[in-house]
Coordinates of N, CA and C in Angstrom, one line a residue:
L1 N 66.8 95.4 89.5 CA 67.9 96.1 88.7 C 67.5 97.5 88.5
T2 N 68.4 98.4 88.9 CA 68.1 99.8 88.7 C 69.3 100.4 87.9
I3 N 69.0 101.0 86.8 CA 70.0 101.7 85.9 C 69.8 103.2 86.0
V4 N 70.9 103.9 86.3 CA 70.9 105.3 86.3 C 71.6 105.8 85.1
Q5 N 70.8 106.6 84.3 CA 71.3 107.1 83.0 C 71.3 108.6 83.0
G6 N 72.3 109.2 82.4 CA 72.3 110.7 82.3 C 73.6 111.2 81.6
N7 N 73.6 112.4 81.2 CA 74.7 113.0 80.5 C 75.9 113.2 81.5
N8 N 77.0 113.5 80.9 CA 78.2 113.8 81.8 C 77.9 114.9 82.7
A9 N 78.5 114.8 83.9 CA 78.5 115.9 84.9 C 77.0 116.2 85.4
Q10 N 76.2 115.2 85.4 CA 74.8 115.3 85.8 C 74.6 114.8 87.3
G11 N 75.6 114.1 87.8 CA 75.6 113.7 89.2 C 75.4 112.2 89.4
K12 N 75.6 111.4 88.3 CA 75.4 109.9 88.5 C 76.3 109.4 89.5
T13 N 77.6 109.7 89.4 CA 78.6 109.2 90.3 C 78.4 109.8 91.7
N14 N 77.9 111.0 91.8 CA 77.6 111.6 93.1 C 76.5 110.8 93.9
L15 N 75.5 110.3 93.1 CA 74.4 109.5 93.6 C 75.0 108.2 94.2
L16 N 75.9 107.6 93.4 CA 76.5 106.3 93.9 C 77.3 106.5 95.1
E17 N 78.1 107.6 95.1 CA 78.9 107.9 96.3 C 78.0 108.2 97.5
A18 N 76.9 108.8 97.3 CA 76.0 109.0 98.5 C 75.5 107.7 99.1
V19 N 75.2 106.7 98.2 CA 74.9 105.4 98.7 C 76.0 104.8 99.5
S20 N 77.2 104.9 98.9 CA 78.4 104.4 99.5 C 78.7 105.0 100.9
L21 N 78.4 106.3 101.0 CA 78.7 107.0 102.3 C 77.7 106.5 103.4
L22 N 76.5 106.1 103.0 CA 75.5 105.6 103.9 C 75.9 104.1 104.3
S23 N 76.7 103.5 103.5 CA 77.2 102.2 103.8 C 78.4 102.3 104.7
I24 N 79.4 103.1 104.3 CA 80.6 103.4 105.1 C 80.8 104.9 105.0
P25 N 80.8 105.6 106.1 CA 80.9 107.0 106.1 C 82.3 107.5 105.9
S26 N 82.9 107.0 104.8 CA 84.3 107.4 104.4 C 84.2 107.6 102.9
P27 N 84.7 108.7 102.4 CA 84.6 109.0 101.0 C 85.2 108.0 100.1
L28 N 84.6 107.8 99.0 CA 85.1 106.8 98.0 C 86.1 107.4 97.1
R29 N 85.9 108.6 96.6 CA 86.8 109.2 95.7 C 87.7 110.3 96.3
S30 N 87.1 111.0 97.3 CA 87.7 112.2 97.9 C 88.6 111.7 99.1
R31 N 89.4 112.6 99.6 CA 90.2 112.3 100.7 C 89.5 112.5 102.0
S32 N 88.5 113.4 102.1 CA 87.8 113.7 103.3 C 86.4 114.1 103.0
L33 N 85.6 114.1 104.1 CA 84.2 114.5 103.9 C 84.0 116.0 103.4
P34 N 84.8 116.9 103.9 CA 84.7 118.3 103.4 C 84.8 118.4 101.8
D35 N 85.5 117.5 101.2 CA 85.7 117.5 99.8 C 84.4 117.0 99.1
C36 N 83.5 116.4 99.8 CA 82.2 115.9 99.3 C 81.1 117.0 99.3
I37 N 81.4 118.1 100.0 CA 80.3 119.1 100.1 C 80.2 119.9 98.8
Q38 N 79.0 120.2 98.5 CA 78.7 120.9 97.3 C 79.3 122.3 97.3
F39 N 79.7 122.8 96.1 CA 80.3 124.1 96.0 C 79.5 125.2 96.6
E40 N 80.1 126.0 97.4 CA 79.4 127.2 98.0 C 78.5 126.8 99.1
K41 N 78.5 125.5 99.6 CA 77.7 125.0 100.7 C 78.7 124.8 101.9
D42 N 78.1 124.7 103.1 CA 79.0 124.4 104.3 C 78.6 123.1 105.0
Y43 N 77.7 122.3 104.4 CA 77.3 121.1 105.0 C 76.8 120.1 103.9
L44 N 76.8 118.8 104.3 CA 76.1 117.8 103.5 C 75.2 117.0 104.4
D45 N 74.1 116.5 103.8 CA 73.1 115.8 104.6 C 72.5 114.7 103.7
I46 N 72.9 113.5 103.9 CA 72.5 112.3 103.1 C 71.5 111.5 103.9
Q47 N 70.4 111.2 103.3 CA 69.4 110.3 104.0 C 68.8 109.3 103.0
A48 N 68.4 108.1 103.6 CA 67.8 107.1 102.8 C 66.9 106.2 103.6
Q49 N 65.8 105.8 103.1 CA 65.0 104.8 103.7 C 64.9 103.6 102.9
F50 N 65.0 102.4 103.5 CA 65.0 101.1 102.7 C 64.4 100.0 103.6
T51 N 64.2 98.9 103.0 CA 63.7 97.7 103.8 C 64.7 96.6 103.8
N52 N 64.9 96.1 105.0 CA 65.8 95.0 105.2 C 65.0 93.7 104.9
H53 N 65.2 93.2 103.7 CA 64.4 92.0 103.2 C 64.7 90.8 104.0
A54 N 65.9 90.6 104.4 CA 66.2 89.4 105.2 C 65.4 89.4 106.5
L55 N 65.4 90.5 107.2 CA 64.6 90.6 108.4 C 63.1 90.6 108.1
L56 N 62.7 91.1 107.0 CA 61.3 91.1 106.6 C 60.8 89.7 106.5
E57 N 61.6 88.8 105.8 CA 61.2 87.4 105.6 C 61.0 86.7 107.0
D58 N 61.9 87.0 107.9 CA 61.8 86.4 109.2 C 60.5 86.8 109.9
L59 N 60.2 88.1 109.8 CA 59.0 88.6 110.6 C 57.7 88.2 109.9
E60 N 57.7 88.1 108.6 CA 56.5 87.7 107.9 C 56.0 86.4 108.3
S61 N 56.9 85.5 108.8 CA 56.4 84.2 109.2 C 55.6 84.3 110.5
V62 N 55.8 85.5 111.2 CA 55.1 85.7 112.5 C 54.0 86.7 112.3
F63 N 54.4 87.8 111.7 CA 53.4 88.9 111.5 C 53.1 89.1 110.0
E64 N 52.0 88.8 109.6 CA 51.6 88.9 108.2 C 51.6 90.4 107.7
N65 N 52.3 90.6 106.5 CA 52.3 91.9 105.9 C 53.0 93.0 106.8
Y66 N 54.0 92.5 107.6 CA 54.7 93.4 108.5 C 55.9 94.0 107.7
S67 N 56.1 95.3 107.7 CA 57.3 95.9 107.1 C 58.3 96.4 108.1
V68 N 59.5 96.4 107.7 CA 60.6 96.9 108.6 C 61.4 98.0 107.9
P69 N 60.9 99.2 107.7 CA 61.7 100.2 107.1 C 62.9 100.7 108.0
K70 N 64.0 101.0 107.3 CA 65.1 101.5 108.0 C 65.4 102.9 107.5
H71 N 65.9 103.8 108.3 CA 66.3 105.1 107.9 C 67.7 105.4 108.4
L72 N 68.5 105.8 107.4 CA 69.9 106.2 107.7 C 70.2 107.6 107.3
R73 N 71.0 108.3 108.1 CA 71.3 109.7 107.8 C 72.7 110.0 108.2
L74 N 73.4 110.6 107.3 CA 74.8 111.1 107.6 C 74.8 112.6 107.4
F75 N 75.2 113.3 108.4 CA 75.3 114.8 108.4 C 76.7 115.2 108.7
Y76 N 77.2 116.2 107.9 CA 78.5 116.7 108.2 C 78.5 118.2 107.9
Q77 N 79.0 119.0 108.8 CA 79.1 120.5 108.7 C 80.5 120.9 108.9
R78 N 81.0 121.8 108.1 CA 82.3 122.4 108.3 C 82.4 123.1 109.7
P79 N 83.5 123.1 110.4 CA 84.8 122.4 110.0 C 84.9 120.9 110.3
A80 N 84.2 120.5 111.4 CA 84.4 119.1 111.8 C 83.2 118.5 112.6
K81 N 82.0 118.9 112.2 CA 80.8 118.4 112.9 C 80.2 117.2 112.1
K82 N 80.3 116.1 112.6 CA 79.8 114.9 112.0 C 78.9 114.1 112.8
A83 N 77.7 113.7 112.3 CA 76.7 113.0 113.0 C 76.1 111.9 112.2
M84 N 75.8 110.7 112.7 CA 75.2 109.6 112.0 C 74.0 109.2 112.8
F85 N 72.9 108.8 112.0 CA 71.7 108.5 112.7 C 71.1 107.2 112.1
H86 N 70.6 106.3 112.9 CA 69.9 105.1 112.5 C 68.5 105.2 113.1
N87 N 67.5 105.2 112.2 CA 66.1 105.4 112.6 C 66.0 106.6 113.5
E88 N 66.6 107.7 113.1 CA 66.5 109.0 113.7 C 67.1 109.1 115.1
V89 N 67.9 108.0 115.4 CA 68.6 108.0 116.7 C 70.1 108.2 116.4
E90 N 70.8 109.1 117.0 CA 72.2 109.3 116.7 C 73.0 108.2 117.3
V91 N 73.9 107.6 116.5 CA 74.7 106.5 116.8 C 76.2 106.7 116.5
K92 N 77.0 105.9 117.0 CA 78.5 105.9 116.7 C 78.7 105.2 115.4
S93 N 79.9 105.4 114.9 CA 80.3 104.7 113.6 C 80.1 103.2 113.6
K94 N 80.5 102.6 114.7 CA 80.4 101.1 114.7 C 79.0 100.6 114.7
D95 N 78.0 101.5 115.1 CA 76.6 101.1 115.1 C 75.9 101.6 113.8
F96 N 76.6 102.4 113.0 CA 76.0 102.9 111.8 C 76.4 102.0 110.6
V97 N 77.6 101.5 110.6 CA 78.1 100.7 109.5 C 77.5 99.3 109.6
G98 N 77.1 98.8 108.4 CA 76.6 97.4 108.4 C 75.1 97.3 108.1
H99 N 74.4 98.4 108.3 CA 72.9 98.4 108.0 C 72.6 98.4 106.5
L100 N 73.4 99.1 105.8 CA 73.3 99.2 104.3 C 74.5 98.7 103.7
K101 N 74.5 97.4 103.3 CA 75.7 96.8 102.7 C 75.8 97.1 101.3
A102 N 77.0 97.4 100.8 CA 77.2 97.8 99.4 C 78.5 97.4 98.9
V103 N 78.5 96.8 97.7 CA 79.8 96.5 97.0 C 80.0 97.5 95.9
I104 N 81.0 98.3 96.0 CA 81.3 99.3 95.0 C 82.4 98.9 94.0
F105 N 82.1 99.0 92.7 CA 83.1 98.7 91.7 C 83.1 99.8 90.7
T106 N 84.3 100.4 90.5 CA 84.4 101.5 89.6 C 85.5 101.2 88.6
P107 N 85.6 101.9 87.5 CA 86.7 101.7 86.6 C 88.1 101.8 87.2
E108 N 88.2 102.7 88.2 CA 89.5 102.8 88.9 C 89.9 101.6 89.7
D109 N 89.0 100.6 89.9 CA 89.3 99.5 90.7 C 90.3 98.5 90.0
I110 N 90.5 98.7 88.7 CA 91.5 97.9 88.0 C 92.9 98.2 88.6
E111 N 93.0 99.3 89.2 CA 94.3 99.7 89.9 C 94.6 98.8 91.1
L112 N 93.6 98.1 91.5 CA 93.8 97.1 92.7 C 94.9 96.1 92.3
L113 N 95.0 95.8 91.0 CA 96.0 94.8 90.6 C 97.4 95.3 90.3
S114 N 97.5 96.6 90.1 CA 98.7 97.1 89.7 C 99.3 98.2 90.6
H115 N 98.5 98.8 91.4 CA 99.0 99.9 92.2 C 99.4 99.5 93.6
S116 N 99.4 100.4 94.5 CA 99.9 100.2 95.9 C 99.1 99.2 96.7
P117 N 99.8 98.4 97.5 CA 99.1 97.4 98.3 C 98.1 98.0 99.3
S118 N 98.3 99.3 99.6 CA 97.3 100.0 100.5 C 95.9 100.1 99.8
L119 N 95.8 100.1 98.5 CA 94.5 100.1 97.8 C 93.8 98.7 98.1
R120 N 94.6 97.7 98.0 CA 94.0 96.3 98.2 C 93.6 96.1 99.6
R121 N 94.4 96.7 100.6 CA 94.0 96.5 102.0 C 92.8 97.4 102.3
R122 N 92.7 98.5 101.7 CA 91.5 99.4 101.9 C 90.2 98.6 101.3
Y123 N 90.4 98.0 100.2 CA 89.3 97.3 99.6 C 88.8 96.1 100.5
I124 N 89.7 95.4 101.0 CA 89.4 94.3 102.0 C 88.8 94.9 103.2
D125 N 89.3 96.0 103.7 CA 88.8 96.6 104.9 C 87.3 97.1 104.7
R126 N 87.0 97.6 103.6 CA 85.6 98.1 103.3 C 84.6 96.9 103.3
L127 N 85.1 95.7 102.9 CA 84.3 94.5 102.9 C 84.1 94.1 104.4
L128 N 85.2 94.0 105.1 CA 85.1 93.5 106.5 C 84.3 94.3 107.5
V129 N 84.5 95.6 107.4 CA 83.8 96.5 108.4 C 82.3 96.4 108.2
Q130 N 81.8 96.0 107.0 CA 80.4 95.9 106.8 C 79.8 94.6 107.3
T131 N 80.7 93.6 107.4 CA 80.2 92.3 107.8 C 80.7 91.8 109.2
D132 N 81.6 92.5 109.7 CA 82.2 92.0 111.0 C 82.4 93.2 112.0
P133 N 81.4 93.4 112.9 CA 81.6 94.5 113.8 C 82.8 94.4 114.7
E134 N 83.3 93.3 115.0 CA 84.5 93.1 115.8 C 85.7 93.6 115.0
Y135 N 85.7 93.4 113.7 CA 86.8 93.9 112.8 C 86.8 95.4 112.8
F136 N 85.6 96.0 112.7 CA 85.5 97.5 112.7 C 86.2 98.0 114.0
Y137 N 85.9 97.4 115.1 CA 86.5 97.9 116.4 C 88.0 97.7 116.4
N138 N 88.5 96.5 116.0 CA 89.9 96.2 116.0 C 90.7 97.1 115.1
L139 N 90.2 97.4 113.9 CA 90.8 98.2 112.9 C 90.9 99.7 113.5
A140 N 89.8 100.1 114.1 CA 89.8 101.5 114.7 C 90.9 101.6 115.8
Q141 N 90.9 100.6 116.7 CA 91.9 100.6 117.8 C 93.3 100.5 117.2
Y142 N 93.5 99.7 116.2 CA 94.9 99.6 115.6 C 95.3 101.0 115.1
G143 N 94.4 101.7 114.4 CA 94.7 103.1 113.9 C 95.0 104.0 115.1
K144 N 94.3 104.0 116.2 CA 94.5 104.9 117.3 C 95.8 104.6 118.0
V145 N 96.1 103.3 118.2 CA 97.4 103.0 118.9 C 98.6 103.3 118.0
L146 N 98.5 103.1 116.7 CA 99.5 103.4 115.8 C 99.8 104.9 115.8
K147 N 98.7 105.7 115.8 CA 98.9 107.2 115.8 C 99.5 107.6 117.1
S148 N 99.1 107.0 118.3 CA 99.7 107.4 119.6 C 101.2 107.0 119.6
R149 N 101.5 105.8 119.1 CA 102.9 105.3 119.1 C 103.8 106.3 118.3
N150 N 103.3 106.8 117.2 CA 104.0 107.7 116.3 C 104.3 109.0 117.1
L151 N 103.3 109.4 117.9 CA 103.5 110.7 118.6 C 104.6 110.5 119.7
V152 N 104.5 109.3 120.4 CA 105.5 109.0 121.4 C 106.9 108.9 120.8
L153 N 107.1 108.4 119.6 CA 108.4 108.3 118.9 C 109.0 109.7 118.7
K154 N 108.1 110.7 118.5 CA 108.6 112.1 118.3 C 109.0 112.8 119.6
D155 N 108.6 112.2 120.7 CA 108.9 112.8 122.0 C 109.8 111.9 122.8
E156 N 111.1 112.3 122.7 CA 112.2 111.4 123.3 C 112.0 111.2 124.8
S157 N 111.3 112.1 125.5 CA 111.1 112.0 126.9 C 110.1 110.9 127.3
N158 N 109.4 110.4 126.2 CA 108.4 109.4 126.5 C 108.8 108.0 125.9
H159 N 110.0 107.9 125.4 CA 110.4 106.7 124.7 C 110.3 105.4 125.6
A160 N 110.4 105.6 126.9 CA 110.3 104.5 127.9 C 109.0 103.8 127.8
T161 N 107.9 104.5 127.4 CA 106.6 104.0 127.4 C 106.3 103.2 126.1
I162 N 107.2 103.2 125.1 CA 106.9 102.7 123.8 C 106.5 101.2 123.9
G163 N 107.1 100.5 124.9 CA 106.8 99.0 125.0 C 105.4 98.7 125.2
S164 N 104.7 99.6 126.0 CA 103.2 99.3 126.2 C 102.4 99.5 124.9
Y165 N 102.9 100.5 124.1 CA 102.2 100.8 122.8 C 102.4 99.6 121.9
D166 N 103.7 99.1 121.9 CA 104.0 97.9 121.0 C 103.2 96.7 121.4
L167 N 102.9 96.5 122.7 CA 102.1 95.4 123.1 C 100.6 95.5 122.5
L168 N 100.1 96.7 122.7 CA 98.7 96.9 122.1 C 98.7 96.9 120.6
L169 N 99.7 97.4 120.0 CA 99.8 97.5 118.5 C 99.9 96.0 118.0
S170 N 100.7 95.2 118.6 CA 100.8 93.8 118.1 C 99.5 93.0 118.3
K171 N 98.8 93.4 119.4 CA 97.5 92.7 119.7 C 96.5 93.0 118.6
Y172 N 96.3 94.2 118.2 CA 95.3 94.6 117.2 C 95.8 94.3 115.8
A173 N 97.1 94.4 115.6 CA 97.7 94.1 114.2 C 97.4 92.6 113.9
F174 N 97.6 91.7 114.9 CA 97.4 90.3 114.7 C 95.9 90.0 114.4
K175 N 95.0 90.7 115.2 CA 93.6 90.5 115.0 C 93.1 91.0 113.5
V176 N 93.7 92.1 113.1 CA 93.4 92.6 111.8 C 93.9 91.6 110.7
W177 N 95.1 91.2 110.9 CA 95.7 90.3 109.9 C 94.9 89.0 109.8
T178 N 94.5 88.4 111.0 CA 93.8 87.2 111.0 C 92.4 87.3 110.2
A179 N 91.7 88.4 110.4 CA 90.5 88.6 109.7 C 90.7 88.7 108.2
R180 N 91.8 89.5 107.8 CA 92.1 89.6 106.4 C 92.5 88.3 105.8
S181 N 93.2 87.5 106.5 CA 93.7 86.2 106.0 C 92.5 85.3 105.7
K182 N 91.4 85.4 106.5 CA 90.3 84.6 106.3 C 89.6 85.0 105.0
V183 N 89.6 86.3 104.7 CA 89.1 86.8 103.4 C 89.9 86.2 102.2
Y184 N 91.2 86.2 102.4 CA 92.0 85.7 101.3 C 91.7 84.2 101.1
Q185 N 91.5 83.4 102.1 CA 91.2 82.0 102.0 C 89.9 81.8 101.3
F186 N 88.9 82.6 101.7 CA 87.5 82.6 101.1 C 87.6 82.9 99.6
L187 N 88.4 83.9 99.2 CA 88.5 84.3 97.8 C 89.1 83.1 97.0
N188 N 90.2 82.5 97.6 CA 90.8 81.4 96.9 C 89.9 80.2 96.7
Q189 N 89.0 80.0 97.6 CA 88.1 78.9 97.5 C 87.2 79.0 96.3
H190 N 86.8 80.3 96.0 CA 85.8 80.5 95.0 C 86.3 81.2 93.7
L191 N 87.6 81.6 93.8 CA 88.1 82.3 92.6 C 88.1 81.5 91.4
Q192 N 88.5 80.2 91.5 CA 88.5 79.4 90.3 C 87.1 79.2 89.7
D193 N 86.1 79.0 90.5 CA 84.8 78.8 90.0 C 84.3 80.0 89.2
F194 N 84.5 81.1 89.8 CA 84.1 82.4 89.1 C 84.9 82.6 87.8
Y195 N 86.2 82.3 87.9 CA 87.0 82.6 86.7 C 86.6 81.7 85.5
T196 N 86.2 80.4 85.8 CA 85.9 79.5 84.7 C 84.5 79.9 84.0
Q197 N 83.7 80.7 84.7 CA 82.5 81.2 84.1 C 82.7 82.2 83.0
I198 N 83.9 82.9 83.1 CA 84.1 83.9 82.1 C 85.4 83.7 81.2
A199 N 86.1 82.6 81.5 CA 87.3 82.3 80.8 C 87.5 80.8 80.5
D200 N 88.6 80.4 80.0 CA 88.9 79.1 79.6 C 88.9 78.2 80.9
E201 N 88.2 77.1 80.9 CA 88.1 76.2 82.0 C 89.4 75.6 82.4
E202 N 90.3 75.5 81.4 CA 91.6 74.8 81.6 C 92.6 75.7 82.3
V203 N 92.3 77.0 82.3 CA 93.3 77.9 83.0 C 93.1 77.8 84.5
Q204 N 94.1 77.6 85.2 CA 94.1 77.5 86.7 C 94.5 78.9 87.3
I205 N 93.8 79.4 88.2 CA 94.1 80.7 88.8 C 93.9 80.6 90.3
N206 N 94.8 81.3 91.0 CA 94.7 81.3 92.5 C 95.3 82.6 93.0
L207 N 94.9 82.9 94.3 CA 95.4 84.1 94.9 C 96.5 83.7 95.9
E208 N 97.6 84.4 95.8 CA 98.7 84.1 96.6 C 99.2 85.3 97.4
V209 N 99.2 85.2 98.7 CA 99.6 86.4 99.5 C 101.2 86.4 99.6
K210 N 101.8 87.5 99.4 CA 103.2 87.7 99.5 C 103.7 87.3 100.9
D211 N 104.8 86.5 100.9 CA 105.4 86.1 102.2 C 104.4 85.3 103.0
S212 N 103.6 84.4 102.3 CA 102.6 83.6 103.0 C 103.2 82.6 103.9
K213 N 104.4 82.2 103.7 CA 105.0 81.2 104.6 C 105.3 81.9 105.9
L214 N 105.8 83.1 105.9 CA 106.0 83.9 107.1 C 104.7 84.1 107.8
A215 N 103.6 84.4 107.0 CA 102.3 84.7 107.6 C 101.8 83.5 108.4
D216 N 102.1 82.3 108.0 CA 101.7 81.1 108.8 C 102.3 81.1 110.2
Q217 N 103.4 81.7 110.4 CA 104.1 81.7 111.7 C 103.8 83.0 112.5
L218 N 102.9 83.9 111.9 CA 102.6 85.2 112.5 C 101.9 85.0 113.8
S219 N 102.2 85.8 114.8 CA 101.6 85.8 116.1 C 101.7 87.1 116.8
E220 N 101.0 87.4 117.9 CA 101.2 88.6 118.6 C 102.6 88.8 119.0
K221 N 103.2 87.7 119.5 CA 104.6 87.7 120.0 C 105.5 88.1 118.9
A222 N 105.3 87.5 117.7 CA 106.2 87.7 116.6 C 106.2 89.2 116.2
I223 N 105.0 89.7 116.1 CA 104.8 91.1 115.8 C 105.4 92.1 116.8
Y224 N 105.2 91.7 118.1 CA 105.8 92.6 119.1 C 107.4 92.5 119.0
E225 N 107.9 91.4 118.8 CA 109.4 91.2 118.7 C 109.9 92.0 117.5
K226 N 109.1 92.0 116.4 CA 109.6 92.7 115.2 C 109.5 94.3 115.5
L227 N 108.5 94.7 116.2 CA 108.4 96.1 116.5 C 109.6 96.5 117.4
Q228 N 109.9 95.7 118.4 CA 111.0 96.0 119.3 C 112.4 96.0 118.5
S229 N 112.6 95.1 117.6 CA 113.8 95.0 116.9 C 114.0 96.2 115.9
N230 N 112.9 96.8 115.5 CA 112.9 97.9 114.6 C 112.8 99.2 115.3
L231 N 112.8 99.2 116.6 CA 112.6 100.4 117.4 C 113.6 101.5 117.1
K232 N 114.8 101.2 117.1 CA 115.9 102.3 116.8 C 115.7 102.9 115.5
R233 N 115.3 102.0 114.5 CA 115.1 102.6 113.1 C 113.9 103.5 113.1
D234 N 112.8 103.1 113.9 CA 111.6 103.9 113.9 C 111.9 105.2 114.6
Q235 N 112.7 105.2 115.6 CA 113.1 106.4 116.3 C 113.8 107.4 115.4
I236 N 114.7 106.9 114.6 CA 115.5 107.7 113.7 C 114.6 108.3 112.6
T237 N 113.7 107.5 112.1 CA 112.9 107.9 110.9 C 111.6 108.5 111.3
K238 N 111.4 108.8 112.6 CA 110.2 109.4 113.2 C 109.8 110.6 112.4

């Protein structure tokens, strides 16, 4: 247990966000990495060395007193130079995330219950990208295809190609939803046990996903058909 203590504006939260950035190189409080750079500086450089205890236990059974230090580094320089390193070797985001797993809880997280669903999706995404490399890939592909589809919608000369983007988008959207739904199921299985540890045992609590009945019938085909049926509306509101 490590407790960080200090006066206001001494950098306690900055330290926690630095750890968070080494876990997932996406700002926790700011909108973008440039916002995380210290005033009057033009770059940030975060590094940490730690030991993977799970791997250490496996190796100790073979090599006595063997240590497995890990080194992570995130470097960003204005305007858009970003580099990530694992054990001093530059890697891509998918190979950087997951080495340092972290659960972040801040006072603002109370808004998860009352504010936009996008906050709840982001919270689930931060959990999944650290534990499921395939989800990291599918979520990234979903974002890329969605961005490309939106660009095509703005260019009327390319509207004929929208069907191919819808096929890809429905594919990755279904994969993302399937992974998220497994998290919801896991939370529901354990939610009651955790709740009874801090509240009245007679109170029953469960997690319910909106439109869960429709979600049971969700498929790539259903998503594709929905995209096609909403195409004219999407073209108008592009």
